[in-house]
Short mmCIF file of C-alpha atoms and ligand atoms in Angstrom, two decimals:
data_model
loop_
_atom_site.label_atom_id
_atom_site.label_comp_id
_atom_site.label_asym_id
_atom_site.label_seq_id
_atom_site.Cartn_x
_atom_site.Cartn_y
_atom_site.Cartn_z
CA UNK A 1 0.00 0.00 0.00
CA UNK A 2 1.23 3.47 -0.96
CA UNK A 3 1.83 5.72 1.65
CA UNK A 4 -0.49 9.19 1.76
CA UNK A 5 2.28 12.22 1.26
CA UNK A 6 3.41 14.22 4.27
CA UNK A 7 2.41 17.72 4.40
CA UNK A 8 5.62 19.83 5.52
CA UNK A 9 5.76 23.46 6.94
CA UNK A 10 9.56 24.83 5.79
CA UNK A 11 10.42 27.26 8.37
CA UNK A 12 13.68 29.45 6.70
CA UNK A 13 12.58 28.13 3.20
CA UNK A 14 14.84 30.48 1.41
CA UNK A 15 18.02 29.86 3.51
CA UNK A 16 20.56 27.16 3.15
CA UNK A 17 18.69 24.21 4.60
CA UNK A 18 15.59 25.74 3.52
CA UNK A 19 16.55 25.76 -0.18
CA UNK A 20 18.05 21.88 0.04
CA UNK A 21 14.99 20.46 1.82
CA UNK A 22 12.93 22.10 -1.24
CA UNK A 23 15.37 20.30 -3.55
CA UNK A 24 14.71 16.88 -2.00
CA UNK A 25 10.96 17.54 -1.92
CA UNK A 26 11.38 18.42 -5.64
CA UNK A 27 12.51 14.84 -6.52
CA UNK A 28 10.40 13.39 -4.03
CA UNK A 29 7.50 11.96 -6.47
CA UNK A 30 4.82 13.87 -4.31
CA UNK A 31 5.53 12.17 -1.40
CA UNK A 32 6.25 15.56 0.22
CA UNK A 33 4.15 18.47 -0.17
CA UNK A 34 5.26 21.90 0.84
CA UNK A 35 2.09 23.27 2.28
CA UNK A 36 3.81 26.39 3.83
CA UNK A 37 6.84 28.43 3.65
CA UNK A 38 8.33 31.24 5.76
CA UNK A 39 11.03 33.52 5.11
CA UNK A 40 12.82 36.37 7.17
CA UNK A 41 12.97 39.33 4.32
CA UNK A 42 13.97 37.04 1.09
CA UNK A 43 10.32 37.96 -0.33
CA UNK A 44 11.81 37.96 -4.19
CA UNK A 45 12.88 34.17 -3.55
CA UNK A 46 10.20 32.81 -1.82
CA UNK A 47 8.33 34.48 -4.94
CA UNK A 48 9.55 31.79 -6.83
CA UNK A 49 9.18 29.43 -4.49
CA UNK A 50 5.64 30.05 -4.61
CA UNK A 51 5.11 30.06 -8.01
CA UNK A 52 6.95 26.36 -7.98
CA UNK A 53 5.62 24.58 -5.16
CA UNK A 54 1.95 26.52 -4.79
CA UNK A 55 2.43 25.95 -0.89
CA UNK A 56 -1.39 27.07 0.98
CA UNK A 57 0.93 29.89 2.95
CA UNK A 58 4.02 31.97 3.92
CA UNK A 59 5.01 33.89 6.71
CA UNK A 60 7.27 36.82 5.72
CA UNK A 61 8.53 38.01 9.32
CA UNK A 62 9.37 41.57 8.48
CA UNK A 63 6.59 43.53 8.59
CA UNK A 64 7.15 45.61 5.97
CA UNK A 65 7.82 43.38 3.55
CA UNK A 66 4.96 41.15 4.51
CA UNK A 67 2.65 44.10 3.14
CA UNK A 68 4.07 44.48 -0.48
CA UNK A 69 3.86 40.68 -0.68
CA UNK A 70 0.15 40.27 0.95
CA UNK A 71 -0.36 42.95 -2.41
CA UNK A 72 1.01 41.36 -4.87
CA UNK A 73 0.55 37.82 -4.02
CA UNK A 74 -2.26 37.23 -1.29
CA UNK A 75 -4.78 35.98 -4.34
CA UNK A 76 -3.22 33.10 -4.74
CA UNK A 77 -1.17 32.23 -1.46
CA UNK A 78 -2.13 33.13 2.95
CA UNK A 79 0.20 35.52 3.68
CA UNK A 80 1.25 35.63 7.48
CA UNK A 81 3.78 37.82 9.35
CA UNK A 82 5.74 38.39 12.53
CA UNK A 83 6.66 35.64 15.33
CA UNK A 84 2.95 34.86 15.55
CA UNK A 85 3.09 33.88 12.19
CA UNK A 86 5.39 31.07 12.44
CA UNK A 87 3.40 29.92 15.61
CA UNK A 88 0.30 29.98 13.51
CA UNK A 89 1.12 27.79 10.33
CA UNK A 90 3.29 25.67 12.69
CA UNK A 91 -0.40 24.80 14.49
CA UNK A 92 -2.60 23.89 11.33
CA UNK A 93 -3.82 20.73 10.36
CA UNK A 94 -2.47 20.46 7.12
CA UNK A 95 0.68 20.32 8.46
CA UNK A 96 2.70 16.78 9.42
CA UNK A 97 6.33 17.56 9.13
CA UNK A 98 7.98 21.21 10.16
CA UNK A 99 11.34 21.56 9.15
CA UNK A 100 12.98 24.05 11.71
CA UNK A 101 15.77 25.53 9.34
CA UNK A 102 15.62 28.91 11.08
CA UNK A 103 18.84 30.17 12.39
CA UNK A 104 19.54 31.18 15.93
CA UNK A 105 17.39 31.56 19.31
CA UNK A 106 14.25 32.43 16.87
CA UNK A 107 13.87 28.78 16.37
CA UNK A 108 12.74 27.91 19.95
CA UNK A 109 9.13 28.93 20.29
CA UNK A 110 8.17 27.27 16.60
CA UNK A 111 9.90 24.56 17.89
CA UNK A 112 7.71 24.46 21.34
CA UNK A 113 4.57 25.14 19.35
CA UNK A 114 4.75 22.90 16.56
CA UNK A 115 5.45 19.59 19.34
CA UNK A 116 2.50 20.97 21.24
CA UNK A 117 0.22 20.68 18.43
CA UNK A 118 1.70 16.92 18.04
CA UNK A 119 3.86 17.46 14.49
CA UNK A 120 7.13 15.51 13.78
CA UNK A 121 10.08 18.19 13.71
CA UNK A 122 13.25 17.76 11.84
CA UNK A 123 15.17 19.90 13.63
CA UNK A 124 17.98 21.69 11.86
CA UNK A 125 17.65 24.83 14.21
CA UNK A 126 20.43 23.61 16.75
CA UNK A 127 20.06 26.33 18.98
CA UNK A 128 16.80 25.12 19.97
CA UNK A 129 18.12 22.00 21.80
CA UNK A 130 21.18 24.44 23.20
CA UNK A 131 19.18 26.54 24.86
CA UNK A 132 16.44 24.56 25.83
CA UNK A 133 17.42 20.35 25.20
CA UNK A 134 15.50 19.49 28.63
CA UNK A 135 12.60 21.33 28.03
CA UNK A 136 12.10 20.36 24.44
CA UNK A 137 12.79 16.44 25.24
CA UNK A 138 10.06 16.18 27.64
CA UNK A 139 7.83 17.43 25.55
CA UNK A 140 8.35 15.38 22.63
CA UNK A 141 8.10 12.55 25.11
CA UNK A 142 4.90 13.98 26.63
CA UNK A 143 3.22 14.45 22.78
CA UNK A 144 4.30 11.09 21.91
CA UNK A 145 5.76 12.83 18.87
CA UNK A 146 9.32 12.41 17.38
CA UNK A 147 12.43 15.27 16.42
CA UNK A 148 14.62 14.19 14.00
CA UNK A 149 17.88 15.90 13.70
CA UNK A 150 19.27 17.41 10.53
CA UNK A 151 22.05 18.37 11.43
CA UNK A 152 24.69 16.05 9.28
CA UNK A 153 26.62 14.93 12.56
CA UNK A 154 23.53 13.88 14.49
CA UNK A 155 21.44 12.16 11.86
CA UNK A 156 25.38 10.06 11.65
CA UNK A 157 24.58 9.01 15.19
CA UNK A 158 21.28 8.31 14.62
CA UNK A 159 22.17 6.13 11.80
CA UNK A 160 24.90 4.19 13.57
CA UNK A 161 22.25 3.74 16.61
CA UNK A 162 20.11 1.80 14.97
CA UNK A 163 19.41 -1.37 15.30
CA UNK A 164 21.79 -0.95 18.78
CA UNK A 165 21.15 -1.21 22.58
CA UNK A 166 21.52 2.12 24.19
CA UNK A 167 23.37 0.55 26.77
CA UNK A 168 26.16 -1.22 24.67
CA UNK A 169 27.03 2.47 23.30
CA UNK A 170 30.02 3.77 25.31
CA UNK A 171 31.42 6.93 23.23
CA UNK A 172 29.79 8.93 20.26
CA UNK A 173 32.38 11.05 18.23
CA UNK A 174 31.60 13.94 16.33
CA UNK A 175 33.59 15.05 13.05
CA UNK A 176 34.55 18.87 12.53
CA UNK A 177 36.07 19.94 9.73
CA UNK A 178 38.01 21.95 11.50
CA UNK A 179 36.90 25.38 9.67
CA UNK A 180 39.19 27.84 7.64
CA UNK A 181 41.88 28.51 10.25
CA UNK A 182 42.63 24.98 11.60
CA UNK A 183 46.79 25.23 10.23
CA UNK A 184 46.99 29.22 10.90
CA UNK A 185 48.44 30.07 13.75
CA UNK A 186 47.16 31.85 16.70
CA UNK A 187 49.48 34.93 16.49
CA UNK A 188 47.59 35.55 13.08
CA UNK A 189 43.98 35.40 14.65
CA UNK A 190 44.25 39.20 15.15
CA UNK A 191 44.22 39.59 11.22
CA UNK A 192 41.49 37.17 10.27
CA UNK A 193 39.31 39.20 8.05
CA UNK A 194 35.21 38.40 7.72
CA UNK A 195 35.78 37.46 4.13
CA UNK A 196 38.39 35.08 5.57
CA UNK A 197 35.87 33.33 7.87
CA UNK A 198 33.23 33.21 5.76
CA UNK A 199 34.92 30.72 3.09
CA UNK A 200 34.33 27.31 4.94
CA UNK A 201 36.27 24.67 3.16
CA UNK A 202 33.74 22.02 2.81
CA UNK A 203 30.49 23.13 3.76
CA UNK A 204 28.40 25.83 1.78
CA UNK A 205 26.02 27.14 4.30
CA UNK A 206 24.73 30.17 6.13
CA UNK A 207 26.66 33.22 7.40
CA UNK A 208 25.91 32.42 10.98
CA UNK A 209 26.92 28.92 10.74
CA UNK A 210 29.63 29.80 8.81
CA UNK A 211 31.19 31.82 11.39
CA UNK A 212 30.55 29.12 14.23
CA UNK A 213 32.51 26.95 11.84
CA UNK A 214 35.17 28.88 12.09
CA UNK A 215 35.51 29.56 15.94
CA UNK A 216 34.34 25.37 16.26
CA UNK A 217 31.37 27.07 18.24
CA UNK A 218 29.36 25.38 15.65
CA UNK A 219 30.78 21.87 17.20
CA UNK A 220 30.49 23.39 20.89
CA UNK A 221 27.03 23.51 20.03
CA UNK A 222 26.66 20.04 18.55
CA UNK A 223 28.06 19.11 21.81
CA UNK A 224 25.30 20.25 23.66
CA UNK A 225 22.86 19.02 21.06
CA UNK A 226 23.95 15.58 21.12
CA UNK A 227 23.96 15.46 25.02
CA UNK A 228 19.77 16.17 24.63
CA UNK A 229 19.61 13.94 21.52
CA UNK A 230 21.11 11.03 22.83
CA UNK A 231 21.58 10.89 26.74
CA UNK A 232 25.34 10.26 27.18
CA UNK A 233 27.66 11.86 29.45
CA UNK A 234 29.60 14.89 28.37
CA UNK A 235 32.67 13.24 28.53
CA UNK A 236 31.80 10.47 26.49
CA UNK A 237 30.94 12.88 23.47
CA UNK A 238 33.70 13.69 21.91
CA UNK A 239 35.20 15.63 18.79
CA UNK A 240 37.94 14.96 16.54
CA UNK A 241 39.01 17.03 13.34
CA UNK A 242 38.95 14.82 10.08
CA UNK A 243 38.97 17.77 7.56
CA UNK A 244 37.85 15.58 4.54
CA UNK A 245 34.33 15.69 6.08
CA UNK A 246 33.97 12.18 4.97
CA UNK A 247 33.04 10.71 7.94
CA UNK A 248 30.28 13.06 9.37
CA UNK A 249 30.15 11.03 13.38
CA UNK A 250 30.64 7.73 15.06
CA UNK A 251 29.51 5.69 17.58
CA UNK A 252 31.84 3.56 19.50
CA UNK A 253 30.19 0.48 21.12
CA UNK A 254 31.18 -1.71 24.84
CA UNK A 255 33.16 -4.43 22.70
CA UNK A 256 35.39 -1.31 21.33
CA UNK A 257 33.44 -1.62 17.80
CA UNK A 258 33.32 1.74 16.04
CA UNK A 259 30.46 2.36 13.36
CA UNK A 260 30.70 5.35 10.94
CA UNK A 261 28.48 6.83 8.58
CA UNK A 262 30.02 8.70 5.63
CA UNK A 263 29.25 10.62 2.19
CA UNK A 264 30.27 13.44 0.49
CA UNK A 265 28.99 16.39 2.38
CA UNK A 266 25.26 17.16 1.02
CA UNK A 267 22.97 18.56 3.76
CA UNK A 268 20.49 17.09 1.09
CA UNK A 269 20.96 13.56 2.37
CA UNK A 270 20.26 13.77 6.05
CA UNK A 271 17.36 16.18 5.65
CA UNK A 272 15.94 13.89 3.40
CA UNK A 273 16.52 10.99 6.04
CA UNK A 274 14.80 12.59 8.53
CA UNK A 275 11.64 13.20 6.03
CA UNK A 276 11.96 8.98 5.39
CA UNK A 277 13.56 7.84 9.21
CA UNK A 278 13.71 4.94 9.82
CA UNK A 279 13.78 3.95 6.23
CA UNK A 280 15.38 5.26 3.54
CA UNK A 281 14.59 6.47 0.18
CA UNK A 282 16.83 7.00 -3.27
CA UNK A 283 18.58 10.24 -3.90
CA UNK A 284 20.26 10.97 -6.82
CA UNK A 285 24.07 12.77 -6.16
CA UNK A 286 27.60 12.70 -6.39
CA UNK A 287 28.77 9.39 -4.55
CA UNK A 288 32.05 9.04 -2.62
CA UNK A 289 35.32 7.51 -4.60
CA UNK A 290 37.72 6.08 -2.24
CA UNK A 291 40.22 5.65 -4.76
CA UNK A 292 40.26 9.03 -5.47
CA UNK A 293 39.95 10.20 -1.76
CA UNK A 294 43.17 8.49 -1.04
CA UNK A 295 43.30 9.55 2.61
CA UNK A 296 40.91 10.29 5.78
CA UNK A 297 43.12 12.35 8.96
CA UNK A 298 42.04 12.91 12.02
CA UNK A 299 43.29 15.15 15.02
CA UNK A 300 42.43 16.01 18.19
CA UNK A 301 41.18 19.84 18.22
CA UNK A 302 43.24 22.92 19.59
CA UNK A 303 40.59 24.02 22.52
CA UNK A 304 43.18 26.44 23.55
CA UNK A 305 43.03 28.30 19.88
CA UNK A 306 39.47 27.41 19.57
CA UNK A 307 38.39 28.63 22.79
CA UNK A 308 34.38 28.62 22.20
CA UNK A 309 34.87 24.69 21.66
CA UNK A 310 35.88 24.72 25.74
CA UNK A 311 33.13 27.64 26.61
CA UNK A 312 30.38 25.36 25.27
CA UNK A 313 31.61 21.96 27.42
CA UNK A 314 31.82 24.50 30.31
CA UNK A 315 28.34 25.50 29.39
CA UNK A 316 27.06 21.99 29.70
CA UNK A 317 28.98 21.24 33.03
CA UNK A 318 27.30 24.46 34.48
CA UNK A 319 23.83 23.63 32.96
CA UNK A 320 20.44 25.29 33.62
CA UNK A 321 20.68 28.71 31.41
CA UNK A 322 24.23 28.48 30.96
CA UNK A 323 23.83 27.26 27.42
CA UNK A 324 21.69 29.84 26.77
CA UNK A 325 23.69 32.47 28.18
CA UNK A 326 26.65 31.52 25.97
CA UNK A 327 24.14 30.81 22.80
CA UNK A 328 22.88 34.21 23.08
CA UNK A 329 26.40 35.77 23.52
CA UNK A 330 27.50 33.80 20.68
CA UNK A 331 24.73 35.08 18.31
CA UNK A 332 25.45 39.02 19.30
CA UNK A 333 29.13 38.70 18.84
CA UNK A 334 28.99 36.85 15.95
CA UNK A 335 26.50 39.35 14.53
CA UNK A 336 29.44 42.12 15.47
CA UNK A 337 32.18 40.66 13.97
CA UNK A 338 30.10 40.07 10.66
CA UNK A 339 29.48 43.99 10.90
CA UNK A 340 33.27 44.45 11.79
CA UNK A 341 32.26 45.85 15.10
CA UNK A 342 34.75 43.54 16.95
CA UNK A 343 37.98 41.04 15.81
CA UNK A 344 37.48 37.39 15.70
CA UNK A 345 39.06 36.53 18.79
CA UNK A 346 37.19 38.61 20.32
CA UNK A 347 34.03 36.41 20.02
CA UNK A 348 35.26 33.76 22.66
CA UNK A 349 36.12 36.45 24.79
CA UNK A 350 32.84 38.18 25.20
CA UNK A 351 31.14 34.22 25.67
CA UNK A 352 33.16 33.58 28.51
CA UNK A 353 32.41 37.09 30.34
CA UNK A 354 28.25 36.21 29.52
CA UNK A 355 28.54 32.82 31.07
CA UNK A 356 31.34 33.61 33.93
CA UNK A 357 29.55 37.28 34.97
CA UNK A 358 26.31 36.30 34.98
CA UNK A 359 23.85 34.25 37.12
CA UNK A 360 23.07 30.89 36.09
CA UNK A 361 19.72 29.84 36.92
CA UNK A 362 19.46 26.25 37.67
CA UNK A 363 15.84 23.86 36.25
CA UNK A 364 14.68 27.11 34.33
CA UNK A 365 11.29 27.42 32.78
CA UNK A 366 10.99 28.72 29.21
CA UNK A 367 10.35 32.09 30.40
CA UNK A 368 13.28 31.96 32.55
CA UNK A 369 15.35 31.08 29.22
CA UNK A 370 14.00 33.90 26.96
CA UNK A 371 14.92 36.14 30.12
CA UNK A 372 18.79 34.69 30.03
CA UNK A 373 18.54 35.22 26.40
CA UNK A 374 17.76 38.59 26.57
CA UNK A 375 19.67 39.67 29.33
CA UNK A 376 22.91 37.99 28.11
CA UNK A 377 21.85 40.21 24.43
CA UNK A 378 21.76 43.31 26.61
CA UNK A 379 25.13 42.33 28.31
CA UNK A 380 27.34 41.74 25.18
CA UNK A 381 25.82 44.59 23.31
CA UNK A 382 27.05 47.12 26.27
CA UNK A 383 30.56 45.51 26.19
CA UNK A 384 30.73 46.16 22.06
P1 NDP B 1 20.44 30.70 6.63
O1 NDP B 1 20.89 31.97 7.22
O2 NDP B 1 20.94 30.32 5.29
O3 NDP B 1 18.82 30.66 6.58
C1 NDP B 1 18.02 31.02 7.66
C2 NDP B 1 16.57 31.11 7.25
O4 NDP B 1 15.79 31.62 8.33
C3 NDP B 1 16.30 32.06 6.09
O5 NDP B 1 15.13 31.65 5.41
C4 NDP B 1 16.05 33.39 6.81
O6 NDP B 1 15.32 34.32 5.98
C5 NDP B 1 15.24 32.93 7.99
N1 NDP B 1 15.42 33.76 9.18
C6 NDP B 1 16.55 34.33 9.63
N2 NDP B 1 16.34 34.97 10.79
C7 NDP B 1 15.03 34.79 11.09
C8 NDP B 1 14.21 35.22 12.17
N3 NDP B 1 14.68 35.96 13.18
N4 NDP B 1 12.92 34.84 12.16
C9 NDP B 1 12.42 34.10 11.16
N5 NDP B 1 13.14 33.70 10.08
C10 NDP B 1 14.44 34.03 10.07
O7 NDP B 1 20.78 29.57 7.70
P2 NDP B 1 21.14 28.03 7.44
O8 NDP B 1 20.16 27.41 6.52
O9 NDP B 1 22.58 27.90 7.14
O10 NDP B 1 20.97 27.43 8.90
C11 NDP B 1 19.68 27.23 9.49
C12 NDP B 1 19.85 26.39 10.75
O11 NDP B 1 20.35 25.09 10.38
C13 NDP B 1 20.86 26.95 11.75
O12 NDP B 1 20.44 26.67 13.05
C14 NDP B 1 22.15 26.16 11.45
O13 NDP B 1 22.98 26.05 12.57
C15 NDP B 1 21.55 24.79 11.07
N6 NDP B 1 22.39 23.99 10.18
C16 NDP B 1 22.74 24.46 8.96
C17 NDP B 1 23.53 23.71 8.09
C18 NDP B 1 23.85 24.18 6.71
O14 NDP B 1 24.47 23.43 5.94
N7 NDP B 1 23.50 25.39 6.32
C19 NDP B 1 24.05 22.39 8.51
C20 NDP B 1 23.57 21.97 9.81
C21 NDP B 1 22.78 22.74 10.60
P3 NDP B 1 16.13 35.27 4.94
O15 NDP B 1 16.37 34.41 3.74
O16 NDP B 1 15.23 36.41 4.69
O17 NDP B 1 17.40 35.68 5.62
#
């Protein structure tokens, strides 16, 4: 028997993961139907996007430019704006699937509102587990409802775990590339130049992300998102360099048996697994030649050059809003160093003063979060 087609809200449909998970619906035979799509500002691509996949609505978040597209476009498509927005087409019944591809903090209360209303997530909004992993993972266990991660290094784990007893798993181990500056040396960090950071050698993705790549924040938070995915002890998730990103994570096992899951980097193959998990489905794509990769390395990773790699362990031994503290700090200095407000090093250093200067609430609430949140926003802007 053929199976109906899921209905799928794409939240940040014209970002990076937005734009690959509409590439995998596109050769999906209609066995994925767009049925909404938001953007931030991008109103001239999602345009397009409308006129391709006919989705029921969008939700343009800027105001403003909600209002030229409700007049040019709101015969033939719902047009929704602001936060509420997202909470709204998140909630409707035509919805099965909501891939979370928007970036940063914003991600959270979609998140919390689209497990409330019982809907799958595939979850490529990381910071959404960072700030809040406990909150979130009761509530998916409370709905009965499932969150799928997207993010390359996780749905690797989730692979490998299959088919396994949690309790024979003694070590997960996640890849990094290692980002742009992983052979420069530290007396050079003073020069690194935004254009500099922004050219990730394997991964073609956001500006945010990009950035995080760079400082290994991205893998700091990975860290912290693998602790809520998959219930091991920080020390027992580790990260090693391997700067072929070949190998995107592993899972070591009680008899010392290591399983791997590998591919050329594509974001388009783990969003599309966590459309089709636990099965899989056929995706056409370049496919790995060994004989022409020639060589995998792998090194341990400079925490002393990467500092925000060590901030986001601490941030996880400290817990409560401690992650969200440093998430939140991360996201303002990272915004100030893509406006050239501050240098790159700088970026660890105004983490570890949001995490170290402020008060750490222990078991917070959500409310108690978006108060860290915005009080750790305040505290980093009045440093820059
Ligand atoms: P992008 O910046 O490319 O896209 C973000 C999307 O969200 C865009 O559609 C953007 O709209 C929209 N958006 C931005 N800010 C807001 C906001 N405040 N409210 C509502 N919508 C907003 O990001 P990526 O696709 O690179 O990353 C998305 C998430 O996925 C991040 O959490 C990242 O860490 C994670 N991720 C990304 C990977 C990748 O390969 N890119 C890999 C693994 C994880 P607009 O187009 O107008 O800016």
């Amino acid at each position: 028997m053929t199976k109906p087609p899921k209905n799928i809200a794409i939240l940040g449909a014209t970002g990076s993961i937005g734009r690959s998970s509409l590439e995998v619906i596109r050769s999906s035979a209609g066995r994925f139907i767009p049925t909404y799509l938001t953007t931030n500002r991008n109103t001239e691509l999602l345009a397009r996007q409308v006129d391709e996949f006919h989705p029921k609505g969008v939700v343009v978040l800027d105001n403003a430019r909600a209002k030229g597209f409700h007049s040019s476009h709101s015969k033939r498509v719902e047009v929704h704006t602001g936060p509420e927005g997202l909470l709204e087409v998140v909630s409707r019944d035509d919805v099965d699937v909501v891939i979370n591809a928007l970036v940063g903090f914003a991600g959270l209360k979609p998140t919390v509102q689209a497990i409330k209303h019982g809907k799958s997530v595939a979850l490529a909004n990381k910071e959404t587990l960072v700030v809040a992993g406990e909150i979130i993972t009761a509530l998916v266990k409370e709905q009965k409802t499932s969150l799928i991660p997207i993010d390359s290094e996780h749905s690797a784990i989730l692979q490998c775990m299959l088919g396994e007893e949690r309790k024979n798993i003694s070590r997960i181990i996640l890849t990094a590339s290692g980002g742009p500056f992983l052979n420069y040396p530290l007396e050079d960090f003073p020069n690194i130049t935004v254009e500099q950071a922004l050219s990730h050698p394997t991964w073609k993705m956001g500006k945010k992300i990009t950035i995080d790549s760079a400082t290994l924040m991205n893998k700091g938070l990975e860290v912290i998102e693998a602790y809520w995915l998959f219930h091991l002890d920080p020390g027992n998730i580790e990260v090693v360099i391997h700067p072929q990103s070949i190998i995107h994570s592993m899972v070591e096992f009680v008899d010392g048996s290591v399983k791997a899951q590998l591919g050329l980097p594509d974001m388009k193959v783990p969003i599309q697994y966590a459309l089709t998990y636990p099965s899989r489905q056929a995706l056409n794509g370049v496919r790995v030649d060994f004989p022409k990769l020639q060589q995998m390395t792998f090194f341990k990773p400079d925490r002393e050059k990467f500092r925000c790699l060590q901030l986001a362990y601490d941030a996880l031994e400290l817990g409560g809003t401690a992650p969200a503290l440093l998430n939140a700090a991360n996201e303002i200095a990272v915004e100030a160093f893509l406006n050239k407000k501050i240098a790159f090093q700088q970026i660890p250093e105004l983490i570890q003063r949001a995490i170290t200067e402020q008060r750490v609430q222990k078991m917070p609430s959500l409310d108690d979060i978006m108060e860290a949140d915005r009080s750790a926003r305040d505290f980093v802007r009045k440093l820059i």
